[in-house]
Short mmCIF file of C-alpha atoms in Angstrom, two decimals:
data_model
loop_
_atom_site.label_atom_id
_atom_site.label_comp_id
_atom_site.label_asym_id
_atom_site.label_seq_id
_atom_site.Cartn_x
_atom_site.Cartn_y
_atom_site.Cartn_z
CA UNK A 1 -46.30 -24.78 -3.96
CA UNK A 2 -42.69 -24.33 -2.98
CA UNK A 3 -42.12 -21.65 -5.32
CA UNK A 4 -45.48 -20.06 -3.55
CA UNK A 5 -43.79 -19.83 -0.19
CA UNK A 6 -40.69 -19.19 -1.13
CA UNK A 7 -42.21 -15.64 -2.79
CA UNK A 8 -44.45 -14.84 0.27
CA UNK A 9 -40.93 -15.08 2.57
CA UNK A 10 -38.88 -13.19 0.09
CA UNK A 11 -42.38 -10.59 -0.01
CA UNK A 12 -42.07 -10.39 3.75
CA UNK A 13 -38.23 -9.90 3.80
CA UNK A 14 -38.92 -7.02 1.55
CA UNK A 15 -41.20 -4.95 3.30
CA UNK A 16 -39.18 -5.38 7.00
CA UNK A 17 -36.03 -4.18 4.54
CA UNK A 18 -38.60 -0.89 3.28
CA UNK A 19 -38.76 -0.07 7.63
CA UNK A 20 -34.83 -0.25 7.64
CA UNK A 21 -34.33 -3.24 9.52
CA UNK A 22 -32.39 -6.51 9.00
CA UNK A 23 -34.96 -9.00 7.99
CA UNK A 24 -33.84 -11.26 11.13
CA UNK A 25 -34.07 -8.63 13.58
CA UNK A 26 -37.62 -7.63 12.59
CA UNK A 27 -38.58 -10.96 13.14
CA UNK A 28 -36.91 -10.98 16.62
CA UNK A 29 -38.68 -7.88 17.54
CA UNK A 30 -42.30 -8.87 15.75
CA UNK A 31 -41.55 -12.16 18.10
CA UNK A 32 -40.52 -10.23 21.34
CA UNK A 33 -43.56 -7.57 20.85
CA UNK A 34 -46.13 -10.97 20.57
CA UNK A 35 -45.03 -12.51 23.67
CA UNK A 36 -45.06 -8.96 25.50
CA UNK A 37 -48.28 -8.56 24.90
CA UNK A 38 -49.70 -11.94 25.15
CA UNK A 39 -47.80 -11.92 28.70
CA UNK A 40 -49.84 -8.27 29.53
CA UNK A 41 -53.11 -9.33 28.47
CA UNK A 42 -53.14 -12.95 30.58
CA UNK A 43 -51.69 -10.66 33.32
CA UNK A 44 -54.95 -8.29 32.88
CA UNK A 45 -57.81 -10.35 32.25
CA UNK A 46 -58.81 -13.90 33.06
CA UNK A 47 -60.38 -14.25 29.51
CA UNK A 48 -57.12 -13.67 27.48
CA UNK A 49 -57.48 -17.20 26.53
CA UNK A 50 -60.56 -16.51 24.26
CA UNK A 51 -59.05 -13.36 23.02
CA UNK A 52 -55.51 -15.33 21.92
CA UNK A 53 -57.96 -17.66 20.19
CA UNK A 54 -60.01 -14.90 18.55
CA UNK A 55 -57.23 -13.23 17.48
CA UNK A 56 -55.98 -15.63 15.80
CA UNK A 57 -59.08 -16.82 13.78
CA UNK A 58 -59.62 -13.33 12.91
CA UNK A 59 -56.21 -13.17 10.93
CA UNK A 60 -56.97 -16.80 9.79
CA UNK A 61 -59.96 -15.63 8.20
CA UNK A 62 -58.59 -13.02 6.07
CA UNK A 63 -56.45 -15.74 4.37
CA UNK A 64 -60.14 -17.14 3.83
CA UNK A 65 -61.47 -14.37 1.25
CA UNK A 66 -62.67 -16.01 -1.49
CA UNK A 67 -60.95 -13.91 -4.26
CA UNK A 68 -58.16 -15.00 -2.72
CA UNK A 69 -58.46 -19.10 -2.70
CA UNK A 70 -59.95 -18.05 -6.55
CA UNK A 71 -56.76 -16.86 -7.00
CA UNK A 72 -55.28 -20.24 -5.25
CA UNK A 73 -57.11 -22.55 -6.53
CA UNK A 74 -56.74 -20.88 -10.77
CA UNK A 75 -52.92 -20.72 -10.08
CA UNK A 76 -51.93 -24.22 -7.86
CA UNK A 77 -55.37 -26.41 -8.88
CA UNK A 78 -57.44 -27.99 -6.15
CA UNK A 79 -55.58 -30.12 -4.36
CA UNK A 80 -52.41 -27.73 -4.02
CA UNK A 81 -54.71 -24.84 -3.11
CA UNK A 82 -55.88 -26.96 -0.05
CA UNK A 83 -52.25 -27.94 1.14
CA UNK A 84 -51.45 -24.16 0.59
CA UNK A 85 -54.32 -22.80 3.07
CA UNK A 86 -53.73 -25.48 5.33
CA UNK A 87 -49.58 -24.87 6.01
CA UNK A 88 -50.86 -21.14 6.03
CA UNK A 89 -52.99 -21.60 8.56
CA UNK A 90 -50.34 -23.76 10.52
CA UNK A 91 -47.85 -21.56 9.92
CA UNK A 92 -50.45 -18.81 11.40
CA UNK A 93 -51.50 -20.73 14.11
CA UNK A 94 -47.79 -21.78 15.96
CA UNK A 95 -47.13 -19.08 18.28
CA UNK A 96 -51.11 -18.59 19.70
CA UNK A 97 -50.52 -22.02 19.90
CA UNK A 98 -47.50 -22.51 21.32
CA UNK A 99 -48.30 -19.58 23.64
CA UNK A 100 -51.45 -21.18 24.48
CA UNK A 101 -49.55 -24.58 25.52
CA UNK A 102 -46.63 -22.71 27.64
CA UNK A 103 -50.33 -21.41 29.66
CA UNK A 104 -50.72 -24.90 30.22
CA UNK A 105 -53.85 -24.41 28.10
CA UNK A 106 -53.92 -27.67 26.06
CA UNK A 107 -57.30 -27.91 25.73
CA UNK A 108 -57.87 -24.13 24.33
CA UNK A 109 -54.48 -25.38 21.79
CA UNK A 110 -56.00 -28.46 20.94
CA UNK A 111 -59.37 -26.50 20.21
CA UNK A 112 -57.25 -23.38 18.56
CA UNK A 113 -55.34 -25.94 16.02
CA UNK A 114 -58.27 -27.88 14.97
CA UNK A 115 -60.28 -24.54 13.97
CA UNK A 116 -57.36 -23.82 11.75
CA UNK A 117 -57.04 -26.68 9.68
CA UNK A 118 -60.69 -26.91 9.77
CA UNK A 119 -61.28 -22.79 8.66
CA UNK A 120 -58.67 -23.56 5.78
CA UNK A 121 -61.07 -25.58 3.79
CA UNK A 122 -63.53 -22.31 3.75
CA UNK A 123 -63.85 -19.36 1.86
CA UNK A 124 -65.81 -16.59 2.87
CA UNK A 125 -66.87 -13.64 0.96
CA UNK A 126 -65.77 -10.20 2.08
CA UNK A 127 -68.09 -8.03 0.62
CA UNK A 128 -71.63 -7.77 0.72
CA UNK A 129 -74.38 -6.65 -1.22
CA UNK A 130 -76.99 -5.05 1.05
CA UNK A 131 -76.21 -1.95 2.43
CA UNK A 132 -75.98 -1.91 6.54
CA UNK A 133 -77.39 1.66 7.75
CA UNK A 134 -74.79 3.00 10.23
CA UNK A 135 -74.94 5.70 12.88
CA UNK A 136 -72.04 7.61 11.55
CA UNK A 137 -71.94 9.70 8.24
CA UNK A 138 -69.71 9.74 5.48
CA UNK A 139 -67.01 11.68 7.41
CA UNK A 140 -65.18 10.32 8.64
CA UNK A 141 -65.28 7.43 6.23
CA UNK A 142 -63.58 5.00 8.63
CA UNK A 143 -66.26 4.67 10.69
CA UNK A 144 -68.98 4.19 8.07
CA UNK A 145 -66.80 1.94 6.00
CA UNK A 146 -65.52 0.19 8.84
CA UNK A 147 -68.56 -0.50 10.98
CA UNK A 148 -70.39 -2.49 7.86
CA UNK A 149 -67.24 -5.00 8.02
CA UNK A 150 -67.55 -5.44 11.65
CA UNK A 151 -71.39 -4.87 12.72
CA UNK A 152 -71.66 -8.32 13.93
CA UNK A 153 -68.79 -7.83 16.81
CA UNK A 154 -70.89 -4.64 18.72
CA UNK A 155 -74.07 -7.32 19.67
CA UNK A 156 -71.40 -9.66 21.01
CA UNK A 157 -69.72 -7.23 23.27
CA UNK A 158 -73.13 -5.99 24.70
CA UNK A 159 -74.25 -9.39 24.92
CA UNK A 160 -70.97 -10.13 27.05
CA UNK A 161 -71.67 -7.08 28.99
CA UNK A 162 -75.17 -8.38 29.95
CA UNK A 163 -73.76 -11.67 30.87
CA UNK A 164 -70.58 -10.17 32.48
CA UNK A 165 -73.75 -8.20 34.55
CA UNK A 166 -75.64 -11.55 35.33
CA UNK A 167 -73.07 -13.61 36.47
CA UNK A 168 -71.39 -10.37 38.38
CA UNK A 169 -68.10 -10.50 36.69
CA UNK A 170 -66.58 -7.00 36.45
CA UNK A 171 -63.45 -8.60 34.27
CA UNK A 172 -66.25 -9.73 30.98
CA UNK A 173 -67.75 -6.41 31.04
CA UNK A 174 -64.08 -4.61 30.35
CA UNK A 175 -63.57 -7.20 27.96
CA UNK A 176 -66.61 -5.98 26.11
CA UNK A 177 -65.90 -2.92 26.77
CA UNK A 178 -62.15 -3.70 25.12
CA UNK A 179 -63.73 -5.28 22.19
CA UNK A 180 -65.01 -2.48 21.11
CA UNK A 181 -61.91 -0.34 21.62
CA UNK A 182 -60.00 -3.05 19.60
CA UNK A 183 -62.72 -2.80 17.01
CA UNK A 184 -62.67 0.85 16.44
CA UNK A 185 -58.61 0.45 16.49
CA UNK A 186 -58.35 -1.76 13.36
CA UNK A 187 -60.74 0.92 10.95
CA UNK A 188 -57.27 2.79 11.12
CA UNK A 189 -54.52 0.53 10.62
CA UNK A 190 -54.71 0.96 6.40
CA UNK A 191 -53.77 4.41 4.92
CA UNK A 192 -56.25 5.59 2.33
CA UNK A 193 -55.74 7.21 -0.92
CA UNK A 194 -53.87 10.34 -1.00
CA UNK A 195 -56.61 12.07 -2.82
CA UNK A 196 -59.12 11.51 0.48
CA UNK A 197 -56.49 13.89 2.22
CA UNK A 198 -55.99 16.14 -0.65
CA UNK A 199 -59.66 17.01 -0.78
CA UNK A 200 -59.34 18.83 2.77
CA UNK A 201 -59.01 22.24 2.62
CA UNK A 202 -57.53 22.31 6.12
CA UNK A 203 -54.03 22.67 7.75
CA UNK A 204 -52.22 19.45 9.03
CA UNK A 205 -52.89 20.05 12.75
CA UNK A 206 -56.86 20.83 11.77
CA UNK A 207 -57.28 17.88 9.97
CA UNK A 208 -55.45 15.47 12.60
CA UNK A 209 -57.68 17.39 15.37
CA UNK A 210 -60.78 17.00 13.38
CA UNK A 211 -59.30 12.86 13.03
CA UNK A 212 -58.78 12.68 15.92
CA UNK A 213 -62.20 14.58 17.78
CA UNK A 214 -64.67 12.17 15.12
CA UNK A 215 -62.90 8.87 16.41
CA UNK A 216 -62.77 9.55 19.96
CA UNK A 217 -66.89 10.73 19.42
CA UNK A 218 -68.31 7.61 17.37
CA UNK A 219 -65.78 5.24 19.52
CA UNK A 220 -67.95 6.86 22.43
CA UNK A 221 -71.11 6.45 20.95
CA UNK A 222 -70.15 2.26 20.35
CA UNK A 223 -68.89 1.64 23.98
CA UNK A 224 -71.40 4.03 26.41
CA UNK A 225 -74.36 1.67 26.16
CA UNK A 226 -71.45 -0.94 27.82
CA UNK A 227 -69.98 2.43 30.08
CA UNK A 228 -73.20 3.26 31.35
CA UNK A 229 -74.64 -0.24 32.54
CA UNK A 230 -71.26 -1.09 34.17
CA UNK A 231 -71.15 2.38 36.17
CA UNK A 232 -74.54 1.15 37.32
CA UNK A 233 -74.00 -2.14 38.60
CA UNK A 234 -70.78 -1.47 39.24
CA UNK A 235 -70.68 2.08 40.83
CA UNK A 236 -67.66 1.17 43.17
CA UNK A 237 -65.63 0.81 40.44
CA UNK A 238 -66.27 4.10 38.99
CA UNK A 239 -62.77 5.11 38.49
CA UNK A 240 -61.49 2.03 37.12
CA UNK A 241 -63.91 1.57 34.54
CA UNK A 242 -63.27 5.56 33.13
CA UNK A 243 -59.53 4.76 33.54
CA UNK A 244 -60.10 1.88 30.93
CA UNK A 245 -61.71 4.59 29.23
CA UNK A 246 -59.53 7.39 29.26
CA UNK A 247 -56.76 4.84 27.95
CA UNK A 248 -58.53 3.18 25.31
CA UNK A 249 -59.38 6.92 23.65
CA UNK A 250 -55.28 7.57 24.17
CA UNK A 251 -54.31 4.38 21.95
CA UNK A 252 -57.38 5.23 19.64
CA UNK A 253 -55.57 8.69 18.95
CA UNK A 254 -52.14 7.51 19.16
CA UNK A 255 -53.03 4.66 16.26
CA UNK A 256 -54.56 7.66 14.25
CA UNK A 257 -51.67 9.75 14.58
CA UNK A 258 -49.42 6.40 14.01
CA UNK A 259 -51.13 5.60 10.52
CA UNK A 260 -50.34 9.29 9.45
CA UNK A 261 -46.59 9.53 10.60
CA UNK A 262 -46.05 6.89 8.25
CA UNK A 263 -48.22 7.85 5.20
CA UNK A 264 -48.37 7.28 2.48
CA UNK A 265 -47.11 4.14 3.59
CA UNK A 266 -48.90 1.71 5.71
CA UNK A 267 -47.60 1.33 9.62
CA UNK A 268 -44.33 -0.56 9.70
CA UNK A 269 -42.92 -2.46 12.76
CA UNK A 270 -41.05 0.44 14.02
CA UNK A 271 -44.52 2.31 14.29
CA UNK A 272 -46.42 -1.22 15.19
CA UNK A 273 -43.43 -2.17 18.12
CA UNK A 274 -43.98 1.53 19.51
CA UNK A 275 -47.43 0.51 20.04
CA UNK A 276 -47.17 -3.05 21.64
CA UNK A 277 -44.96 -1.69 23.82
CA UNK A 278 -47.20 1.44 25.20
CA UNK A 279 -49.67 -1.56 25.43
CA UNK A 280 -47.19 -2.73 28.54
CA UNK A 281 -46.50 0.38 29.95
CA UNK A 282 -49.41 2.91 29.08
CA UNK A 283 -47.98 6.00 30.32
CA UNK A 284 -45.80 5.74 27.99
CA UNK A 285 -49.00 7.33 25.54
CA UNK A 286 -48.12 10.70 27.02
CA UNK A 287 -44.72 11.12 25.29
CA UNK A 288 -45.53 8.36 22.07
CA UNK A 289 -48.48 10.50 21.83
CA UNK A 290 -46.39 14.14 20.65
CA UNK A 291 -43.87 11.96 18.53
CA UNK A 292 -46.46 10.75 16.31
CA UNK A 293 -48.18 13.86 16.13
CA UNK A 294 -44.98 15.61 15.15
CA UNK A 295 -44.38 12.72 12.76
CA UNK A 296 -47.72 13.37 11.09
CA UNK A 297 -47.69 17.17 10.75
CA UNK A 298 -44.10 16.85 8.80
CA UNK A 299 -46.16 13.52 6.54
CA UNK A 300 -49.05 15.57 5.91
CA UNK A 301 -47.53 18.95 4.63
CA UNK A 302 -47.07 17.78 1.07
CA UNK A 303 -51.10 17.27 0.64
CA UNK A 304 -52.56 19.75 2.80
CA UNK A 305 -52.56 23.64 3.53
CA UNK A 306 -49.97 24.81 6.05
CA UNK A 307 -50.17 28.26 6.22
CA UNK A 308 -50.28 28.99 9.91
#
């Protein structure tokens, strides 16, 4: 079990090494970026709390895949597996928890830290054998692929919005409406197989502009039903609610044109500090925005046309 952990650090060390940086100072700045944007979010929204919480779970849950604890449980036996998921967890779990108790939430904590140890004697299969119809087509296969894994999240956020509606709370119904956002976000944070860029016969800037123009229109279709019933009940808050727009479509584009500044490879925490950080200050989107398309056209020219 030892030996297990000590290859997951020296794993970890390794990649923050591949971005260039000193294995300590990656931490610092992975550690700086978390409590930046855990301090934005509680300053934003009164239900941060529940989205620490969720966050958390969600990344908890991953360690939950049952080829994975196979894997655990083959290599370590049973009763190593189990210790193994549970420190993971715990390991997992310390900062939304510690973050959670510097909020003077120690309820939420308390709540957070007993989910963990409890998820970590789960497994949970990742892949499923029906086939969920989705309003999006093949292309872009994000979206398709994407929405299957996370169908269940898009009844939740309009159930919120009705709810946020009812009980005539403005704050729910953009944390619905963020949901989604978030959502759509994560079908872009993995690079996919060269060959899926090869096979366009377009140049770099008309295949990031066709990326780009699908994500921004199948993001849309997700969030209007939650758009259009806030602008009704709430049509005195017309421009905030198409600000909140207008911003989540910039990161959606700027995490596209983040994943392809770095491919082949997968977004390192250069790329992923960028972001947090436009999280705190969003007009900084309007200059991050050019430096990862720039990025991108120079990664892309290998695989694709570039004859204008």
């Amino acid at each position: 079990m030892k030996d297990y952990f000590n290859l997951q650090y020296v794993m970890t060390n390794r990649k923050i090494k591949e971005t260039g940086l000193n294995p300590l100072l990656g931490y610092l700045l992975g550690l700086t970026a978390f409590v930046l944007l855990s301090e934005y979010i509680f300053h934003k929204t009164e239900f941060a709390k529940y989205l620490v919480i969720l966050t958390c779970l969600s990344l908890q849950i991953k360690l939950s895949e049952k080829n994975r604890t196979d894997f655990l449980l083959s290599t370590f036996g049973d009763k190593s597996k189990m210790k193994i998921r549970v420190l993971e967890n715990f390991i997992i779990c310390i900062p939304f928890v510690s973050f959670l108790l510097y909020k003077s939430l120690l309820f939420e904590a308390s709540i957070l830290f007993l989910c963990s140890i409890i998820l970590a004697l789960f497994s949970f299969h990742s892949n499923f054998n029906l086939t969920i119809p989705t309003p999006f087509s093949k292309k872009p296969f994000e979206f398709s692929t994407g929405f299957r894994k996370t169908f269940f999240i898009f009844p939740i956020a309009y159930a919120l919005t009705v709810i946020a509606i009812i009980v005539d709370n403005l704050n729910l119904g953009i944390f619905a409406f963020l949901l989604v956002f978030l959502t759509s976000l994560s079908y872009y944070h993995k690079p996919e197989q060269e060959y899926y860029v090869w096979v366009h016969a377009e140049t770099p800037k008309a295949f990031l502009k066709n990326k780009v123009l699908n994500a921004s229109k199948n993001t849309t279709l997700l969030v209007i039903p939650i758009i259009i019933s806030l602008l009704v009940f709430y049509p005195s808050k017309f421009e905030l609610i198409l600000t909140f727009f207008l911003i989540g479509i910039l990161f959606l584009w700027t995490v596209i044109l983040a994943k392809y500044s770095a491919y082949p490879d997968e977004m390192s925490i250069p790329e992923g500090a960028i972001i947090a950080f436009s999280l705190y200050f969003p007009p900084l989107l309007l200059a991050i925005i050019p430096f990862f398309y720039s990025k991108s056209i120079n990664k892309l020219k290998y695989l694709l046309n570039d004859y204008n």
